[in-house]
């Protein structure tokens, strides 16, 4: 497991945002800086933390072959060597800026004073008596402690962050903010236009820009009591005057103090966090059961109970019962549960290591950063549902074989291990989740058997920002294909995969169905998505439904993660539900009335596209497409504006030198941040009122002010530099490494024409009002003299044969291309126009680039959960109750699991009575028969077909004239589809899909599955 450090910094000490951008959006700069001052000790073999200021390992035990089942830094030739010594150099490769050392002692308890050099101590695979000594010593000396253990499908995490531990931000969510409608005399605040305020009881808020109750502005945060979704109370407001208008509220994250008890105290009376509400009483039992395991090990020279040995299980159970009887609170033990815990005590499963590695690593981050709520103080988890029910388990079958997979065999048995080895699985995506998934698959031996195979595909190349969370990649891999590098990395981890991996670079979509054809899909045992966009996920989901393949779906968003199991004939699919639509802003708000920095950033992002992509592209289309004006502009309804932009880019604003580009940038500044603001204030003066008598500039409308250009203002100059360079790129010109002084010299010599507002200009005041500049419906192409004059001023395409502008395709992760610089400067200048607090480059990049925050801890945990579900699928479980969809938020922390939703079912009445159908997964399969045979076939089933179609082509309708049907009836279905659609069937395609509507025996139209026509090829 990898924790990333901000210590990879520039010479000036700034965090390397190109490397840590996705993690920064989860933790923030302050938390990353605190993290960068921390020293962490990790004791044990299951969790590796890379990063923070320094990392020290303690694990003097010699590596065993069985360790290779979960410790991915170990190799076969490391067996017998000290685990920490062989792991440290490989761990150091993850982050060259974080030193990795080995703790200078063979025992942590022999010299406890050595622990004082660390801020956090992480213990794994540590005897209980040593946990007592170390944890209590750390508590007394202000050292944070995280203890994590796994035993097969069982695991636990304990935390102790001492007394008065301060959490500066419990959730990591953006502070709520909004516009105020009114504050009454009782201190009840109402949000404007019934906008949800997003606050909770106990939150704190500050106020600004209030008129009439100015005493609330810029004062200490006020505690909130929520009255409803649109109102909240702030207490006594007497003596502050009477509210008049305006005002903003902003949530303030207040520090919260937590007190932790010692390990010894918590062992006796634990504070337990629930990880699965379906197993409400289980944490108490596991708390006792794991103590019983340690007691057994202490009695048997450090050896845990043997797998499936009944005598050992009886001893563990007796010890557990004794512990339960001596506890302060009565705990009823499930004997079967404790026996299973004993059977699995020597188990070492990679998905459990990933899950608890992610959990423990996140707790370390919380400890050193003070961000997010920590686990208090115990969390237990098990996945007993992952045990195979269709493969035998016994003492003989679970006995270690002296193989690298012994950690699994002792839990699942030899038969199930062979089933894993002979699995054919498809991994779609080799990014963050894809890397972690691939690693876990390598550890569990997936696909290594004679019938096993793993196919991975990813069309992306590795970028620097990938390195801090996609740990299969190193700096030397930047620019190479993810799928190839990931495949090479896991084969080093597990050489048994040699010859069992196919890596591709193809996107899975309609365009690549010749690659991912029927033959490809039909041999798969399952599919695992590791994708980052809904479109691709939806397509893969549809293919899995079509080919009746199980699909494992997952995703992360910062500290949040989710998993979904899709099972043929059992569950709904990924596409059965939809996320809410992406938030958008009204056009009028963006164009003239912004009130939040998100509005100005979105406006600046649109301006970037307009200036450097869309308008140059229109100019290129004019130059390359015959009769562009007549064919294209007559359909657009916006021909004047488009023609003007073509004229500007090919004539008026066409630069001959880089100095001309600087001049263009200066004119754009004046146009957007001065002239247009003057025009807006001319149309709507500061004292303007609406038809109802209220001030126009009130509520969400903020009165702007025009900016006077000053190149000594960094935002002003940054806009000029970025805009000039991007405009120059459009024309293939170079800035020749111009300095700021060079820009200023050119700017000093630029003379701009004066500006006076145009009284004929009309501005739309609200999206609900008609656009005063819209062309009346049916007015057609404007061929007025003005349009003709513009056309006449543009050179003919023939006179510019071969000439093209270079388009600027937005790329957020290149810090030298001026893209984010332009958007940041333009957004902040517009924010200055409207007195909106500005945003730094980091935040602007996040919003403009629509970056998904990511952190390796969540990725590891989610991957662990997914693979635990994979075990169930490969076992062939058909009981829906055994499967779990999951949602986690490590920040809160919160764990929620639910049974997958069943697929929708239906019925129709056939010749032999009622027929049950699965509306999602069922289909009718027929051979490539004639249309008449097809209709007769359904008549025999009691279904009278009314219409049949394929794609957009209607092939049959009962209301068609007899003469029309006569020609179609003898045609085979494939011939019929090809003839009517006028498209030949692709050579790789082995089936056709027909949609039909039909009446059943009741004479009613019924919802029935689609038809798959099997083609003989």
PDB file of N, CA, C and O in Angstrom, residues 444-489:
ATOM      1  N   UNK A 444      -2.973 -13.831  -6.240  1.00  0.00           N
ATOM      2  CA  UNK A 444      -3.864 -14.974  -5.980  1.00  0.00           C
ATOM      3  C   UNK A 444      -3.704 -16.073  -7.020  1.00  0.00           C
ATOM      4  O   UNK A 444      -4.325 -17.134  -6.908  1.00  0.00           O
ATOM      5  N   UNK A 445      -2.874 -15.848  -8.035  1.00  0.00           N
ATOM      6  CA  UNK A 445      -2.654 -16.872  -9.049  1.00  0.00           C
ATOM      7  C   UNK A 445      -3.784 -16.992 -10.047  1.00  0.00           C
ATOM      8  O   UNK A 445      -4.007 -18.072 -10.614  1.00  0.00           O
ATOM      9  N   UNK A 446      -4.472 -15.897 -10.312  1.00  0.00           N
ATOM     10  CA  UNK A 446      -5.577 -15.940 -11.270  1.00  0.00           C
ATOM     11  C   UNK A 446      -5.040 -16.148 -12.679  1.00  0.00           C
ATOM     12  O   UNK A 446      -4.134 -15.447 -13.124  1.00  0.00           O
ATOM     13  N   UNK A 447      -5.597 -17.133 -13.375  1.00  0.00           N
ATOM     14  CA  UNK A 447      -5.282 -17.330 -14.785  1.00  0.00           C
ATOM     15  C   UNK A 447      -3.938 -17.967 -15.077  1.00  0.00           C
ATOM     16  O   UNK A 447      -3.487 -17.948 -16.221  1.00  0.00           O
ATOM     17  N   UNK A 448      -3.280 -18.574 -14.089  1.00  0.00           N
ATOM     18  CA  UNK A 448      -1.940 -19.135 -14.328  1.00  0.00           C
ATOM     19  C   UNK A 448      -1.987 -20.588 -14.797  1.00  0.00           C
ATOM     20  O   UNK A 448      -0.961 -21.147 -15.162  1.00  0.00           O
ATOM     21  N   UNK A 449      -3.177 -21.209 -14.771  1.00  0.00           N
ATOM     22  CA  UNK A 449      -3.291 -22.619 -15.117  1.00  0.00           C
ATOM     23  C   UNK A 449      -3.276 -22.850 -16.612  1.00  0.00           C
ATOM     24  O   UNK A 449      -3.270 -21.907 -17.417  1.00  0.00           O
ATOM     25  N   UNK A 450      -3.310 -24.114 -17.018  1.00  0.00           N
ATOM     26  CA  UNK A 450      -3.266 -24.445 -18.456  1.00  0.00           C
ATOM     27  C   UNK A 450      -4.444 -23.869 -19.238  1.00  0.00           C
ATOM     28  O   UNK A 450      -4.323 -23.613 -20.441  1.00  0.00           O
ATOM     29  N   UNK A 451      -5.585 -23.649 -18.578  1.00  0.00           N
ATOM     30  CA  UNK A 451      -6.745 -23.074 -19.256  1.00  0.00           C
ATOM     31  C   UNK A 451      -6.951 -21.611 -18.882  1.00  0.00           C
ATOM     32  O   UNK A 451      -7.943 -21.002 -19.290  1.00  0.00           O
ATOM     33  N   UNK A 452      -6.039 -21.044 -18.112  1.00  0.00           N
ATOM     34  CA  UNK A 452      -6.214 -19.682 -17.621  1.00  0.00           C
ATOM     35  C   UNK A 452      -5.615 -18.627 -18.531  1.00  0.00           C
ATOM     36  O   UNK A 452      -4.644 -18.877 -19.245  1.00  0.00           O
ATOM     37  N   UNK A 453      -6.231 -17.456 -18.506  1.00  0.00           N
ATOM     38  CA  UNK A 453      -5.712 -16.340 -19.320  1.00  0.00           C
ATOM     39  C   UNK A 453      -6.301 -15.036 -18.791  1.00  0.00           C
ATOM     40  O   UNK A 453      -7.447 -14.976 -18.362  1.00  0.00           O
ATOM     41  N   UNK A 454      -5.495 -13.981 -18.825  1.00  0.00           N
ATOM     42  CA  UNK A 454      -5.952 -12.632 -18.479  1.00  0.00           C
ATOM     43  C   UNK A 454      -5.709 -11.734 -19.676  1.00  0.00           C
ATOM     44  O   UNK A 454      -4.600 -11.688 -20.212  1.00  0.00           O
ATOM     45  N   UNK A 455      -6.744 -11.043 -20.109  1.00  0.00           N
ATOM     46  CA  UNK A 455      -6.605 -10.026 -21.153  1.00  0.00           C
ATOM     47  C   UNK A 455      -6.805  -8.672 -20.506  1.00  0.00           C
ATOM     48  O   UNK A 455      -7.768  -8.464 -19.770  1.00  0.00           O
ATOM     49  N   UNK A 456      -5.885  -7.752 -20.765  1.00  0.00           N
ATOM     50  CA  UNK A 456      -6.000  -6.388 -20.241  1.00  0.00           C
ATOM     51  C   UNK A 456      -5.893  -5.423 -21.411  1.00  0.00           C
ATOM     52  O   UNK A 456      -5.096  -5.631 -22.324  1.00  0.00           O
ATOM     53  N   UNK A 457      -6.718  -4.394 -21.390  1.00  0.00           N
ATOM     54  CA  UNK A 457      -6.633  -3.387 -22.441  1.00  0.00           C
ATOM     55  C   UNK A 457      -6.737  -1.996 -21.854  1.00  0.00           C
ATOM     56  O   UNK A 457      -7.477  -1.766 -20.890  1.00  0.00           O
ATOM     57  N   UNK A 458      -5.946  -1.089 -22.389  1.00  0.00           N
ATOM     58  CA  UNK A 458      -5.985   0.327 -21.999  1.00  0.00           C
ATOM     59  C   UNK A 458      -5.312   1.112 -23.100  1.00  0.00           C
ATOM     60  O   UNK A 458      -4.168   0.837 -23.460  1.00  0.00           O
ATOM     61  N   UNK A 459      -5.995   2.090 -23.633  1.00  0.00           N
ATOM     62  CA  UNK A 459      -5.462   2.855 -24.755  1.00  0.00           C
ATOM     63  C   UNK A 459      -4.557   4.004 -24.315  1.00  0.00           C
ATOM     64  O   UNK A 459      -3.898   4.637 -25.137  1.00  0.00           O
ATOM     65  N   UNK A 460      -4.477   4.268 -23.007  1.00  0.00           N
ATOM     66  CA  UNK A 460      -3.750   5.431 -22.513  1.00  0.00           C
ATOM     67  C   UNK A 460      -2.272   5.137 -22.297  1.00  0.00           C
ATOM     68  O   UNK A 460      -1.873   4.012 -21.982  1.00  0.00           O
ATOM     69  N   UNK A 461      -1.479   6.193 -22.405  1.00  0.00           N
ATOM     70  CA  UNK A 461      -0.066   6.138 -22.052  1.00  0.00           C
ATOM     71  C   UNK A 461       0.108   6.672 -20.632  1.00  0.00           C
ATOM     72  O   UNK A 461      -0.740   7.398 -20.107  1.00  0.00           O
ATOM     73  N   UNK A 462       1.196   6.329 -20.004  1.00  0.00           N
ATOM     74  CA  UNK A 462       1.466   6.711 -18.615  1.00  0.00           C
ATOM     75  C   UNK A 462       1.904   8.167 -18.552  1.00  0.00           C
ATOM     76  O   UNK A 462       2.758   8.611 -19.323  1.00  0.00           O
ATOM     77  N   UNK A 463       1.291   8.910 -17.618  1.00  0.00           N
ATOM     78  CA  UNK A 463       1.656  10.300 -17.373  1.00  0.00           C
ATOM     79  C   UNK A 463       2.276  10.419 -15.989  1.00  0.00           C
ATOM     80  O   UNK A 463       2.083   9.564 -15.121  1.00  0.00           O
ATOM     81  N   UNK A 464       2.987  11.514 -15.770  1.00  0.00           N
ATOM     82  CA  UNK A 464       3.665  11.698 -14.491  1.00  0.00           C
ATOM     83  C   UNK A 464       2.688  11.683 -13.327  1.00  0.00           C
ATOM     84  O   UNK A 464       2.972  11.127 -12.264  1.00  0.00           O
ATOM     85  N   UNK A 465       1.501  12.276 -13.519  1.00  0.00           N
ATOM     86  CA  UNK A 465       0.532  12.346 -12.422  1.00  0.00           C
ATOM     87  C   UNK A 465       0.001  10.977 -12.037  1.00  0.00           C
ATOM     88  O   UNK A 465      -0.588  10.811 -10.973  1.00  0.00           O
ATOM     89  N   UNK A 466       0.212   9.958 -12.899  1.00  0.00           N
ATOM     90  CA  UNK A 466      -0.232   8.593 -12.575  1.00  0.00           C
ATOM     91  C   UNK A 466       0.646   7.930 -11.519  1.00  0.00           C
ATOM     92  O   UNK A 466       0.208   7.012 -10.823  1.00  0.00           O
ATOM     93  N   UNK A 467       1.886   8.397 -11.386  1.00  0.00           N
ATOM     94  CA  UNK A 467       2.875   7.639 -10.633  1.00  0.00           C
ATOM     95  C   UNK A 467       2.581   7.571  -9.141  1.00  0.00           C
ATOM     96  O   UNK A 467       3.048   6.664  -8.459  1.00  0.00           O
ATOM     97  N   UNK A 468       1.828   8.531  -8.601  1.00  0.00           N
ATOM     98  CA  UNK A 468       1.643   8.524  -7.149  1.00  0.00           C
ATOM     99  C   UNK A 468       0.484   7.640  -6.705  1.00  0.00           C
ATOM    100  O   UNK A 468       0.193   7.570  -5.515  1.00  0.00           O
ATOM    101  N   UNK A 469      -0.193   6.961  -7.646  1.00  0.00           N
ATOM    102  CA  UNK A 469      -1.275   6.081  -7.210  1.00  0.00           C
ATOM    103  C   UNK A 469      -1.412   4.845  -8.100  1.00  0.00           C
ATOM    104  O   UNK A 469      -2.179   3.953  -7.781  1.00  0.00           O
ATOM    105  N   UNK A 470      -0.698   4.803  -9.215  1.00  0.00           N
ATOM    106  CA  UNK A 470      -0.743   3.633 -10.096  1.00  0.00           C
ATOM    107  C   UNK A 470       0.621   2.950  -9.979  1.00  0.00           C
ATOM    108  O   UNK A 470       1.516   3.140 -10.787  1.00  0.00           O
ATOM    109  N   UNK A 471       0.764   2.169  -8.888  1.00  0.00           N
ATOM    110  CA  UNK A 471       2.083   1.816  -8.391  1.00  0.00           C
ATOM    111  C   UNK A 471       2.823   0.780  -9.235  1.00  0.00           C
ATOM    112  O   UNK A 471       3.981   0.493  -8.976  1.00  0.00           O
ATOM    113  N   UNK A 472       2.190   0.215 -10.259  1.00  0.00           N
ATOM    114  CA  UNK A 472       2.920  -0.691 -11.141  1.00  0.00           C
ATOM    115  C   UNK A 472       3.871   0.074 -12.056  1.00  0.00           C
ATOM    116  O   UNK A 472       4.721  -0.535 -12.718  1.00  0.00           O
ATOM    117  N   UNK A 473       3.725   1.400 -12.100  1.00  0.00           N
ATOM    118  CA  UNK A 473       4.513   2.210 -13.025  1.00  0.00           C
ATOM    119  C   UNK A 473       5.624   2.956 -12.286  1.00  0.00           C
ATOM    120  O   UNK A 473       5.479   3.328 -11.126  1.00  0.00           O
ATOM    121  N   UNK A 474       6.725   3.224 -13.020  1.00  0.00           N
ATOM    122  CA  UNK A 474       7.840   3.989 -12.492  1.00  0.00           C
ATOM    123  C   UNK A 474       8.139   5.149 -13.441  1.00  0.00           C
ATOM    124  O   UNK A 474       7.602   5.218 -14.549  1.00  0.00           O
ATOM    125  N   UNK A 475       9.030   6.023 -13.026  1.00  0.00           N
ATOM    126  CA  UNK A 475       9.344   7.213 -13.833  1.00  0.00           C
ATOM    127  C   UNK A 475       9.797   6.840 -15.236  1.00  0.00           C
ATOM    128  O   UNK A 475       9.466   7.539 -16.211  1.00  0.00           O
ATOM    129  N   UNK A 476      10.530   5.740 -15.348  1.00  0.00           N
ATOM    130  CA  UNK A 476      11.031   5.320 -16.666  1.00  0.00           C
ATOM    131  C   UNK A 476       9.908   4.905 -17.619  1.00  0.00           C
ATOM    132  O   UNK A 476      10.119   4.796 -18.834  1.00  0.00           O
ATOM    133  N   UNK A 477       8.703   4.670 -17.071  1.00  0.00           N
ATOM    134  CA  UNK A 477       7.588   4.206 -17.890  1.00  0.00           C
ATOM    135  C   UNK A 477       6.760   5.343 -18.485  1.00  0.00           C
ATOM    136  O   UNK A 477       5.864   5.077 -19.297  1.00  0.00           O
ATOM    137  N   UNK A 478       7.016   6.587 -18.064  1.00  0.00           N
ATOM    138  CA  UNK A 478       6.215   7.706 -18.559  1.00  0.00           C
ATOM    139  C   UNK A 478       6.280   7.754 -20.088  1.00  0.00           C
ATOM    140  O   UNK A 478       7.349   7.702 -20.689  1.00  0.00           O
ATOM    141  N   UNK A 479       5.094   7.819 -20.697  1.00  0.00           N
ATOM    142  CA  UNK A 479       4.997   7.841 -22.153  1.00  0.00           C
ATOM    143  C   UNK A 479       4.715   6.485 -22.769  1.00  0.00           C
ATOM    144  O   UNK A 479       4.307   6.398 -23.924  1.00  0.00           O
ATOM    145  N   UNK A 480       4.920   5.406 -21.997  1.00  0.00           N
ATOM    146  CA  UNK A 480       4.658   4.064 -22.508  1.00  0.00           C
ATOM    147  C   UNK A 480       3.206   3.665 -22.255  1.00  0.00           C
ATOM    148  O   UNK A 480       2.511   4.269 -21.450  1.00  0.00           O
ATOM    149  N   UNK A 481       2.762   2.590 -22.915  1.00  0.00           N
ATOM    150  CA  UNK A 481       1.388   2.127 -22.764  1.00  0.00           C
ATOM    151  C   UNK A 481       1.159   1.524 -21.387  1.00  0.00           C
ATOM    152  O   UNK A 481       1.967   0.713 -20.901  1.00  0.00           O
ATOM    153  N   UNK A 482       0.045   1.890 -20.763  1.00  0.00           N
ATOM    154  CA  UNK A 482      -0.273   1.366 -19.435  1.00  0.00           C
ATOM    155  C   UNK A 482      -0.423  -0.154 -19.448  1.00  0.00           C
ATOM    156  O   UNK A 482       0.068  -0.852 -18.563  1.00  0.00           O
ATOM    157  N   UNK A 483      -1.141  -0.669 -20.430  1.00  0.00           N
ATOM    158  CA  UNK A 483      -1.424  -2.113 -20.450  1.00  0.00           C
ATOM    159  C   UNK A 483      -0.137  -2.924 -20.558  1.00  0.00           C
ATOM    160  O   UNK A 483       0.033  -3.934 -19.866  1.00  0.00           O
ATOM    161  N   UNK A 484       0.788  -2.479 -21.394  1.00  0.00           N
ATOM    162  CA  UNK A 484       2.039  -3.218 -21.571  1.00  0.00           C
ATOM    163  C   UNK A 484       2.890  -3.174 -20.303  1.00  0.00           C
ATOM    164  O   UNK A 484       3.434  -4.194 -19.870  1.00  0.00           O
ATOM    165  N   UNK A 485       2.999  -1.987 -19.713  1.00  0.00           N
ATOM    166  CA  UNK A 485       3.836  -1.845 -18.517  1.00  0.00           C
ATOM    167  C   UNK A 485       3.232  -2.592 -17.328  1.00  0.00           C
ATOM    168  O   UNK A 485       3.958  -3.205 -16.531  1.00  0.00           O
ATOM    169  N   UNK A 486       1.911  -2.531 -17.195  1.00  0.00           N
ATOM    170  CA  UNK A 486       1.259  -3.244 -16.101  1.00  0.00           C
ATOM    171  C   UNK A 486       1.459  -4.745 -16.241  1.00  0.00           C
ATOM    172  O   UNK A 486       1.752  -5.450 -15.261  1.00  0.00           O
ATOM    173  N   UNK A 487       1.313  -5.267 -17.455  1.00  0.00           N
ATOM    174  CA  UNK A 487       1.494  -6.701 -17.689  1.00  0.00           C
ATOM    175  C   UNK A 487       2.921  -7.124 -17.367  1.00  0.00           C
ATOM    176  O   UNK A 487       3.148  -8.167 -16.735  1.00  0.00           O
ATOM    177  N   UNK A 488       3.890  -6.313 -17.781  1.00  0.00           N
ATOM    178  CA  UNK A 488       5.296  -6.642 -17.500  1.00  0.00           C
ATOM    179  C   UNK A 488       5.570  -6.631 -15.999  1.00  0.00           C
ATOM    180  O   UNK A 488       6.301  -7.489 -15.480  1.00  0.00           O
ATOM    181  N   UNK A 489       4.974  -5.671 -15.282  1.00  0.00           N
ATOM    182  CA  UNK A 489       5.226  -5.547 -13.841  1.00  0.00           C
ATOM    183  C   UNK A 489       4.671  -6.735 -13.060  1.00  0.00           C
ATOM    184  O   UNK A 489       5.336  -7.261 -12.162  1.00  0.00           O
TER     185      UNK A 489
END
